[in-house]
Coordinates of C-alpha atoms in Angstrom, one line a residue:
M1 CA 136.1 133.0 97.0
S2 CA 137.4 129.6 98.0
Y3 CA 135.2 129.9 101.2
L4 CA 132.1 130.6 99.0
N5 CA 133.0 127.8 96.7
A6 CA 133.2 125.4 99.6
V7 CA 129.9 126.4 100.9
Y8 CA 128.4 126.0 97.4
Q9 CA 129.8 122.5 97.1
K10 CA 128.3 121.5 100.5
F11 CA 124.9 123.1 100.1
P12 CA 123.3 121.0 97.4
L13 CA 124.1 117.8 99.3
F14 CA 122.7 119.2 102.5
F15 CA 119.5 120.4 100.7
L16 CA 118.9 117.0 99.0
L17 CA 119.5 115.1 102.3
A18 CA 117.0 117.4 104.0
H19 CA 114.6 116.8 101.2
L20 CA 114.6 113.0 101.8
A21 CA 114.4 113.3 105.6
A22 CA 111.6 115.7 105.4
G23 CA 109.8 113.5 102.9
L24 CA 110.1 110.4 105.2
G25 CA 108.9 112.4 108.1
Y26 CA 105.9 113.7 106.2
C27 CA 105.0 110.2 104.9
L28 CA 105.0 108.9 108.4
Y29 CA 102.8 111.8 109.5
I30 CA 100.3 110.9 106.8
A31 CA 100.3 107.2 107.8
W32 CA 99.6 107.9 111.5
F33 CA 97.7 111.1 111.6
T34 CA 95.7 111.5 108.5
T35 CA 93.3 109.4 106.4
T36 CA 95.2 106.7 104.5
L37 CA 92.5 104.1 103.9
G38 CA 92.6 104.1 100.1
G39 CA 91.1 101.3 97.9
D40 CA 94.5 99.4 97.4
T41 CA 95.1 99.5 101.1
L42 CA 91.7 98.0 101.8
E43 CA 92.1 95.4 99.2
H44 CA 95.4 94.1 100.5
I45 CA 94.6 94.3 104.2
H46 CA 91.5 92.2 103.4
S47 CA 93.4 89.8 101.4
S48 CA 96.0 89.4 104.3
W49 CA 93.0 88.9 106.6
L50 CA 91.6 86.2 104.5
V51 CA 95.0 84.4 104.3
Y52 CA 95.3 84.6 108.1
A53 CA 91.8 83.0 108.3
E54 CA 93.3 80.1 106.1
F55 CA 91.4 80.9 103.0
V56 CA 93.5 80.1 99.8
P57 CA 93.9 82.8 97.2
Y58 CA 92.7 82.1 93.7
K59 CA 90.7 79.1 95.2
D60 CA 88.6 80.6 97.9
F61 CA 88.7 84.3 96.9
F62 CA 89.6 86.2 93.8
Q63 CA 92.9 87.9 93.4
H64 CA 95.0 88.9 90.4
H65 CA 98.3 89.5 92.1
N66 CA 101.0 87.2 93.3
P67 CA 100.5 86.2 97.0
L68 CA 103.8 87.0 98.9
L69 CA 102.6 90.4 100.3
W70 CA 99.5 88.8 102.0
Y71 CA 101.4 85.9 103.5
L72 CA 104.0 88.2 104.9
F73 CA 101.4 90.5 106.5
A74 CA 98.8 87.9 107.5
P75 CA 100.2 87.3 111.0
F76 CA 100.2 91.0 111.8
V77 CA 96.7 91.7 110.3
G78 CA 95.5 88.6 112.1
L79 CA 96.1 90.5 115.4
H80 CA 92.8 92.2 114.7
A81 CA 91.2 89.0 116.1
Y82 CA 93.1 89.6 119.4
G83 CA 91.8 93.1 119.7
L84 CA 94.4 95.2 117.9
D85 CA 92.8 98.4 116.8
D86 CA 92.1 98.6 113.0
N87 CA 93.6 102.1 113.0
V88 CA 96.9 100.7 114.3
I89 CA 96.9 98.0 111.7
T90 CA 96.1 100.3 108.8
S91 CA 98.8 102.8 109.8
S92 CA 101.4 100.1 110.5
V93 CA 101.0 98.4 107.0
V94 CA 101.1 101.8 105.3
T95 CA 104.2 102.6 107.3
A96 CA 105.7 99.3 106.1
A97 CA 104.9 100.4 102.5
I98 CA 106.5 103.8 103.0
L99 CA 109.7 102.2 104.5
A100 CA 109.9 99.8 101.5
S101 CA 109.7 102.9 99.2
F102 CA 112.5 104.6 101.2
L103 CA 114.5 101.4 101.1
T104 CA 114.3 101.8 97.3
Y105 CA 115.7 105.3 97.6
Y106 CA 118.5 103.9 99.7
Y107 CA 119.5 101.4 97.0
L108 CA 119.3 104.2 94.4
Y109 CA 121.8 106.0 96.5
L110 CA 124.0 103.0 96.8
T111 CA 123.8 102.1 93.2
A112 CA 124.6 105.6 91.9
S113 CA 127.3 106.2 94.5
R114 CA 129.1 102.9 94.0
F115 CA 128.7 102.1 90.2
L116 CA 127.8 105.5 88.5
T117 CA 129.1 108.7 90.1
G118 CA 129.9 109.3 93.8
K119 CA 128.3 109.8 97.1
R120 CA 126.9 113.2 96.0
G121 CA 125.5 111.6 92.8
G122 CA 123.9 108.9 95.0
V123 CA 122.1 111.4 97.2
I124 CA 121.0 113.3 94.0
A125 CA 119.5 110.0 92.5
A126 CA 117.6 109.2 95.7
A127 CA 116.4 112.7 96.3
I128 CA 115.1 113.5 92.7
A129 CA 113.3 110.1 92.7
F130 CA 111.1 111.3 95.5
T131 CA 108.5 113.6 93.9
P132 CA 105.1 114.9 95.1
Y133 CA 103.0 112.7 92.7
V134 CA 105.0 109.6 93.7
L135 CA 104.2 110.5 97.4
V136 CA 100.5 110.0 96.7
S137 CA 101.3 106.3 95.8
V138 CA 103.9 105.7 98.4
V139 CA 101.4 106.2 101.3
N140 CA 99.3 103.3 100.1
F141 CA 99.7 99.6 101.2
R142 CA 100.2 97.9 97.8
P143 CA 102.5 95.2 96.4
D144 CA 104.1 97.7 94.0
N145 CA 106.2 99.4 96.7
F146 CA 107.7 96.0 97.7
M147 CA 108.2 94.8 94.2
V148 CA 110.2 97.8 93.3
A149 CA 112.2 97.7 96.5
A150 CA 113.2 94.1 95.9
F151 CA 114.0 94.7 92.3
F152 CA 116.4 97.7 92.8
A153 CA 118.0 95.9 95.8
G154 CA 118.5 93.0 93.6
L155 CA 119.9 95.2 90.8
Y156 CA 122.4 96.7 93.2
Y157 CA 123.8 93.1 94.2
Y158 CA 123.7 92.2 90.5
F159 CA 126.0 95.1 89.7
G160 CA 128.1 94.1 92.8
Y161 CA 128.7 90.7 91.3
L162 CA 129.7 92.2 88.0
Q163 CA 132.2 94.3 89.9
E164 CA 133.7 91.8 92.3
K165 CA 132.6 88.3 91.1
K166 CA 131.4 87.3 94.5
L167 CA 128.9 84.4 94.3
W168 CA 126.9 85.5 97.4
S169 CA 126.2 88.8 95.7
L170 CA 124.8 87.1 92.5
S171 CA 122.8 84.7 94.7
L172 CA 121.3 87.5 96.7
S173 CA 120.3 89.4 93.6
M174 CA 118.6 86.4 92.1
L175 CA 116.7 85.8 95.3
L176 CA 115.6 89.5 95.4
F177 CA 114.4 89.3 91.8
W178 CA 112.4 86.2 92.7
A179 CA 110.9 88.1 95.6
S180 CA 110.1 91.0 93.4
F181 CA 108.1 88.7 91.1
M182 CA 106.3 87.0 94.0
F183 CA 105.2 90.5 95.2
L184 CA 103.8 91.4 91.8
Q185 CA 103.8 89.6 88.6
K186 CA 104.2 92.7 86.2
I187 CA 107.9 92.9 87.0
I188 CA 108.2 89.9 84.7
F189 CA 108.7 92.2 81.6
T190 CA 111.7 93.8 83.2
L191 CA 113.1 90.5 84.4
V192 CA 112.8 89.0 80.9
L193 CA 114.9 91.9 79.5
L194 CA 117.3 91.5 82.3
A195 CA 117.6 87.8 81.6
A196 CA 118.5 88.7 78.0
V197 CA 121.2 91.1 79.2
T198 CA 122.4 88.3 81.6
L199 CA 122.7 85.8 78.7
Y200 CA 124.7 88.3 76.7
L201 CA 127.0 88.8 79.8
L202 CA 127.3 85.0 80.1
C203 CA 128.3 84.7 76.5
R204 CA 130.9 87.4 77.1
S205 CA 132.2 85.7 80.3
R206 CA 131.3 88.8 82.4
I207 CA 129.2 86.3 84.4
L208 CA 130.4 82.8 85.0
W209 CA 128.0 80.0 84.0
R210 CA 128.9 78.0 87.1
D211 CA 128.0 81.0 89.4
M212 CA 124.8 81.7 87.7
L213 CA 123.7 78.1 88.1
Y214 CA 124.5 78.2 91.8
A215 CA 122.7 81.5 92.1
L216 CA 119.6 80.1 90.6
L217 CA 119.3 77.1 92.8
L218 CA 117.4 78.8 95.6
P219 CA 115.0 80.8 93.4
F220 CA 114.3 77.6 91.4
G221 CA 113.7 75.5 94.5
L222 CA 111.4 78.2 95.9
S223 CA 109.5 78.4 92.6
L224 CA 109.2 74.6 92.5
L225 CA 107.7 74.7 96.0
F226 CA 105.3 77.4 94.9
A227 CA 104.2 75.4 91.9
V228 CA 103.7 72.3 94.2
W229 CA 101.5 74.5 96.5
L230 CA 99.5 75.6 93.6
W231 CA 99.1 72.0 92.3
H232 CA 98.1 70.8 95.8
H233 CA 95.3 73.3 95.9
D234 CA 94.4 72.6 92.3
I235 CA 94.9 76.3 91.3
L236 CA 97.8 76.2 89.0
S237 CA 95.7 77.1 85.9
V238 CA 93.6 79.6 87.9
W239 CA 96.8 81.3 89.2
Y240 CA 98.0 81.7 85.6
Q241 CA 94.7 83.0 84.4
S242 CA 94.3 85.4 87.3
N243 CA 97.9 86.9 87.1
F244 CA 98.5 87.0 83.4
T245 CA 95.4 86.3 81.1
F246 CA 93.2 88.4 83.4
N247 CA 95.6 91.3 83.7
L248 CA 96.0 91.6 80.0
Y249 CA 92.3 92.7 80.0
I250 CA 92.9 95.4 82.7
P251 CA 93.9 98.2 80.2
E252 CA 90.5 97.9 78.7
L253 CA 88.9 99.2 81.9
F254 CA 90.8 102.4 81.2
A255 CA 90.3 102.7 77.5
G256 CA 90.0 106.4 77.8
R257 CA 93.4 106.9 79.6
R258 CA 95.6 103.9 79.1
V259 CA 98.6 106.1 79.6
G260 CA 98.5 108.5 82.5
E261 CA 99.7 112.1 82.5
F262 CA 103.5 112.6 82.4
W263 CA 103.5 115.1 85.2
T264 CA 106.1 117.9 85.5
E265 CA 108.6 116.1 87.7
L266 CA 108.6 113.0 85.5
R267 CA 109.1 115.1 82.4
L268 CA 112.1 116.7 84.0
L269 CA 113.6 113.4 84.9
L270 CA 113.0 112.0 81.4
A271 CA 114.7 115.0 80.0
G272 CA 117.5 114.4 82.4
A273 CA 117.8 110.8 81.4
G274 CA 117.7 111.7 77.8
L275 CA 120.5 114.2 78.2
A276 CA 122.5 111.6 80.1
L277 CA 122.1 109.2 77.2
V278 CA 123.2 111.9 74.8
F279 CA 126.1 113.4 76.7
C280 CA 127.2 110.6 79.1
W281 CA 127.0 107.5 76.9
R282 CA 130.5 107.9 75.4
G283 CA 132.9 106.5 78.0
A284 CA 130.0 105.2 80.2
N285 CA 130.6 102.0 82.1
L286 CA 128.7 98.7 81.8
Y287 CA 126.3 99.6 84.7
F288 CA 125.1 102.8 83.1
K289 CA 124.5 100.9 79.8
I290 CA 122.4 98.2 81.4
L291 CA 120.4 101.0 83.2
A292 CA 120.0 102.7 79.8
V293 CA 118.6 99.5 78.3
L294 CA 116.2 99.0 81.0
F295 CA 115.1 102.7 80.9
V296 CA 114.4 102.7 77.2
A297 CA 112.4 99.4 77.4
E298 CA 110.4 100.7 80.4
L299 CA 109.7 104.1 78.7
C300 CA 108.4 102.1 75.7
Q301 CA 106.2 100.0 77.8
R302 CA 104.7 103.1 79.6
L303 CA 104.1 104.9 76.4
F304 CA 102.6 102.1 74.3
Y305 CA 101.1 99.6 76.7
F306 CA 99.3 100.7 79.9
S307 CA 100.2 103.1 82.8
A308 CA 97.0 104.7 84.2
F309 CA 98.2 105.6 87.7
A310 CA 101.4 107.1 89.4
Y311 CA 102.6 103.8 90.7
Y312 CA 102.9 102.3 87.2
F313 CA 105.7 104.7 86.6
Y314 CA 107.8 103.8 89.7
Q315 CA 110.4 101.8 87.7
L316 CA 110.6 104.4 84.9
L317 CA 111.0 107.2 87.3
Y318 CA 113.7 105.5 89.4
L319 CA 115.7 104.4 86.3
A320 CA 115.4 108.0 85.1
A321 CA 116.6 109.3 88.4
L322 CA 119.7 107.1 88.2
L323 CA 120.6 108.3 84.8
S324 CA 119.7 111.9 85.5
A325 CA 122.0 111.8 88.6
V326 CA 124.9 111.0 86.3
F327 CA 124.1 113.9 84.0
L328 CA 123.6 116.3 87.0
E329 CA 126.8 115.2 88.7
E330 CA 129.0 115.3 85.7
K331 CA 127.6 118.1 83.6
I332 CA 125.6 120.4 85.9
F333 CA 126.6 120.4 89.6
K334 CA 130.2 121.3 88.7
R335 CA 128.9 124.5 87.0
C336 CA 128.0 127.8 88.6
F337 CA 124.3 127.6 87.9
A338 CA 123.8 124.3 89.7
L339 CA 122.6 126.1 92.8
I340 CA 120.0 127.9 90.9
Y341 CA 118.8 124.7 89.4
V342 CA 118.4 123.1 92.9
L343 CA 116.5 126.1 94.2
L344 CA 114.2 126.2 91.3
A345 CA 113.6 122.5 91.7
A346 CA 112.8 123.0 95.3
L347 CA 110.4 125.8 94.5
A348 CA 108.6 123.7 91.9
F349 CA 108.4 120.9 94.5
C350 CA 106.6 123.2 96.9
M351 CA 104.2 124.8 94.4
Y352 CA 103.3 121.9 92.2
E353 CA 101.5 119.8 94.8
P354 CA 100.2 122.0 97.6
A355 CA 98.7 118.8 99.2
V356 CA 102.1 117.7 100.2
Y357 CA 102.3 120.6 102.6
N358 CA 98.7 121.2 103.8
G359 CA 97.9 117.6 104.8
N360 CA 95.3 116.9 102.1
I361 CA 97.0 114.0 100.4
G362 CA 95.8 111.5 103.1
S363 CA 92.2 112.9 103.0
R364 CA 92.1 112.9 99.2
A365 CA 93.4 109.3 99.0
G366 CA 90.8 108.0 101.4
R367 CA 88.1 110.7 101.6
F368 CA 85.4 108.2 100.6
Y369 CA 86.6 105.0 102.1
E370 CA 87.5 106.2 105.6
P371 CA 84.2 107.6 106.9
L372 CA 82.3 104.7 105.2
N373 CA 84.4 102.1 106.8
K374 CA 84.4 103.7 110.2
K375 CA 80.6 103.8 110.2
I376 CA 80.2 100.2 108.9
L377 CA 82.6 98.8 111.5
R378 CA 80.4 100.1 114.3
Y379 CA 77.4 98.1 113.1
I380 CA 78.9 94.7 112.2
T381 CA 80.6 91.8 113.9
P382 CA 83.4 89.8 112.2
C383 CA 80.9 86.9 111.7
D384 CA 78.8 89.0 109.4
Y385 CA 79.0 88.7 105.6
V386 CA 79.5 92.1 103.8
L387 CA 78.7 92.6 100.1
N388 CA 80.8 95.4 98.6
G389 CA 79.2 97.9 96.4
D390 CA 79.3 99.0 92.8
G391 CA 83.1 99.6 92.2
T392 CA 83.6 100.3 95.9
L393 CA 85.2 98.3 98.8
Y394 CA 84.4 98.7 102.4
N395 CA 84.9 95.1 103.8
L396 CA 88.0 94.8 105.9
Y397 CA 87.7 91.9 108.2
N398 CA 84.4 90.3 107.2
R399 CA 83.5 87.3 105.2
D400 CA 82.7 87.7 101.5
P401 CA 79.5 86.0 100.2
H402 CA 81.0 85.3 96.9
Y403 CA 84.3 84.5 95.2
Y404 CA 84.4 87.9 93.5
W405 CA 84.5 90.5 96.3
N406 CA 86.4 93.5 95.0
L407 CA 85.4 96.2 92.5
L408 CA 82.2 94.4 91.5
G409 CA 81.1 95.4 88.0
Q410 CA 84.7 95.5 87.0
L411 CA 86.9 92.7 88.1
D412 CA 84.2 90.1 88.1
V413 CA 83.2 91.0 84.5
I414 CA 86.7 90.3 83.3
G415 CA 87.0 87.2 85.4
A416 CA 83.9 85.7 84.0
E417 CA 85.0 86.6 80.4
V418 CA 88.4 84.9 81.0
G419 CA 86.7 81.9 82.5
I420 CA 88.0 82.0 86.1
R421 CA 84.5 81.9 87.7
P422 CA 81.0 82.9 86.4
L423 CA 79.3 86.0 87.7
M424 CA 77.4 85.7 90.9
D425 CA 73.5 85.8 91.1
I426 CA 73.3 88.8 93.5
N427 CA 69.7 88.0 94.6
R428 CA 70.7 84.4 95.4
V429 CA 73.6 85.6 97.4
I430 CA 71.4 88.0 99.3
L431 CA 68.8 85.3 100.1
T432 CA 71.4 82.6 101.0
Y433 CA 74.0 84.6 103.0
K434 CA 72.0 87.6 104.1
P435 CA 75.0 90.0 104.2
K436 CA 74.8 92.5 107.0
I437 CA 75.7 95.4 104.6
I438 CA 74.8 95.5 100.9
S439 CA 74.5 98.1 98.1
A440 CA 71.2 98.0 96.4
A441 CA 72.2 100.2 93.5
P442 CA 72.5 98.5 90.1
Y443 CA 76.1 97.3 89.4
R444 CA 77.2 98.7 86.0
S445 CA 79.9 97.0 83.9
K446 CA 82.8 99.4 83.7
Y447 CA 84.4 97.1 81.1
A448 CA 81.4 97.9 78.8
S449 CA 80.9 101.5 79.7
E450 CA 84.5 102.2 78.4
R451 CA 83.0 101.2 75.1
G452 CA 80.0 103.4 75.3
I453 CA 77.7 100.5 76.3
D454 CA 75.6 100.8 79.4
I455 CA 75.2 97.3 80.8
Y456 CA 74.0 96.4 84.3
V457 CA 75.8 93.4 85.6
H458 CA 73.9 92.9 88.9
R459 CA 70.4 94.2 89.7
P460 CA 69.3 93.6 93.4
D461 CA 65.6 92.7 93.6
M462 CA 64.2 95.6 95.7
E463 CA 61.3 93.5 97.1
L464 CA 63.9 91.1 98.5
V465 CA 65.9 93.9 99.8
S466 CA 62.9 95.6 101.5
K467 CA 62.0 92.3 103.2
Y468 CA 65.3 91.8 104.8
Y469 CA 67.0 95.2 104.9
K470 CA 66.5 98.8 106.0
H471 CA 68.4 101.9 104.9
F472 CA 71.9 102.4 106.4
D473 CA 72.9 105.7 107.8
N474 CA 70.4 107.6 105.6
S475 CA 72.1 106.3 102.5
D476 CA 70.2 106.0 99.2
V477 CA 72.0 102.8 98.2
L478 CA 73.5 101.1 101.3
Y479 CA 71.2 98.9 103.4
I480 CA 71.8 97.1 106.6
L481 CA 70.1 93.8 107.6
K482 CA 67.1 94.1 110.0
P483 CA 67.9 93.0 113.5
E484 CA 65.5 90.1 113.4
Y485 CA 67.6 88.4 110.8
S486 CA 71.0 89.0 112.3
R487 CA 73.0 86.6 114.4
L488 CA 73.2 87.6 118.0
K489 CA 76.7 86.4 119.1
C490 CA 80.1 86.1 117.5
D491 CA 83.2 84.3 118.9
F492 CA 86.7 83.8 117.5
D493 CA 87.8 80.1 117.3
Y494 CA 91.6 80.6 117.9
K495 CA 92.4 77.0 116.8
Q496 CA 90.5 77.2 113.5
R497 CA 91.3 81.0 113.0
R498 CA 87.6 81.6 112.2
Y499 CA 84.8 83.6 113.8
R500 CA 81.8 81.4 114.8
A501 CA 78.3 83.0 114.8
Y502 CA 75.4 81.6 116.8
D503 CA 72.0 82.6 118.1

């Protein structure tokens, strides 16, 4: 009996570790051997390329995120100019996003094992946070992965300061919170709440005022430098409009589904977190209570504001995983039916999302973008302008003929309404820049269509299109510039980091 009990005590830990290891291996398989060129991956590779080419975000091209991701990856994406294969670039940046996500799981493990339960509880927290629906988002190159990783790493060192009162730990946490914001501005809601918690702890002398002032020096200095950079490029107001005013309009693009589905795994984790709040609150430590406050606030935000896609639930899911781990470790895994729970969870994992095991996740994420981009890359040079289509994106390393370049008919409509830049005259753009690839289909306003109104934002003049273009690859809407209007040669100016076209 004691032998069986010993086996039972070890098995859940082994299973959960294997679960994480298999998940990491599968994510890397997706990154390198399947289609991973989703829309967000395209967007941020292209933004990184533009930054490498010394274009300034918000000034030279539209973006509505903070810029840290593009500046970090610009040197690597810029290797495309030196001949690095675009498949290697895509797989590498997706791998970086995957590793950032698994870094988050590592800090979930550290947080739970050091501040909440024990090592087994830490493994539980990390493992149950990795679910099939999250996997769909993990294998995309987007700032959310890095924002969340920086935040939970910062939270771990924040708790470390509360435990040991070491200044370096508090300073590192503040720097990581700053980095989290610079990856993506939407973390600001969580940071404001954490600031309120911090103020309470300062008043209760759990955090020393002197230490906090020292810890804020570096983030404050970096923020000041960022503000000076924005002021130097005369984009301070545009940055604010793009990152805050503009993004308040984004939920209106998804009026029909402002809150995404609470899939099975998240419901289980929310139930686990709720049970933890009920049965583990009494006698809980400060760290548990801070996590509980963050969890409740995040749940309210997801329920009543906007969360149309899986990656909007990252923070909620990970906070729920930490709280659920406490409940599972203290109330469940010491009971005889714990093994049954684990096995049922494993079965649900395997059956709920078959794409995890048959390799279709990558194909599903990029089934449109990948073939289209591969075809287009064979016909264009980096000197060519490329005009993206109606709500679609296929320009990776080429110049954009207008300030708005991504999700035309969506983002440009909001940007014009906010007052960032007016809408382009598509026919003037075609006549002036003669993009190598265009979409001649009318561009509908998604912003209006969500309200039952059919409005065409851009209508290409088909006589103009017929004069300069011919159908591309038997497509009904895509056109390629006729050879007689194309530049013949294209060289890269390594000093200016620009491609130069000449006849």
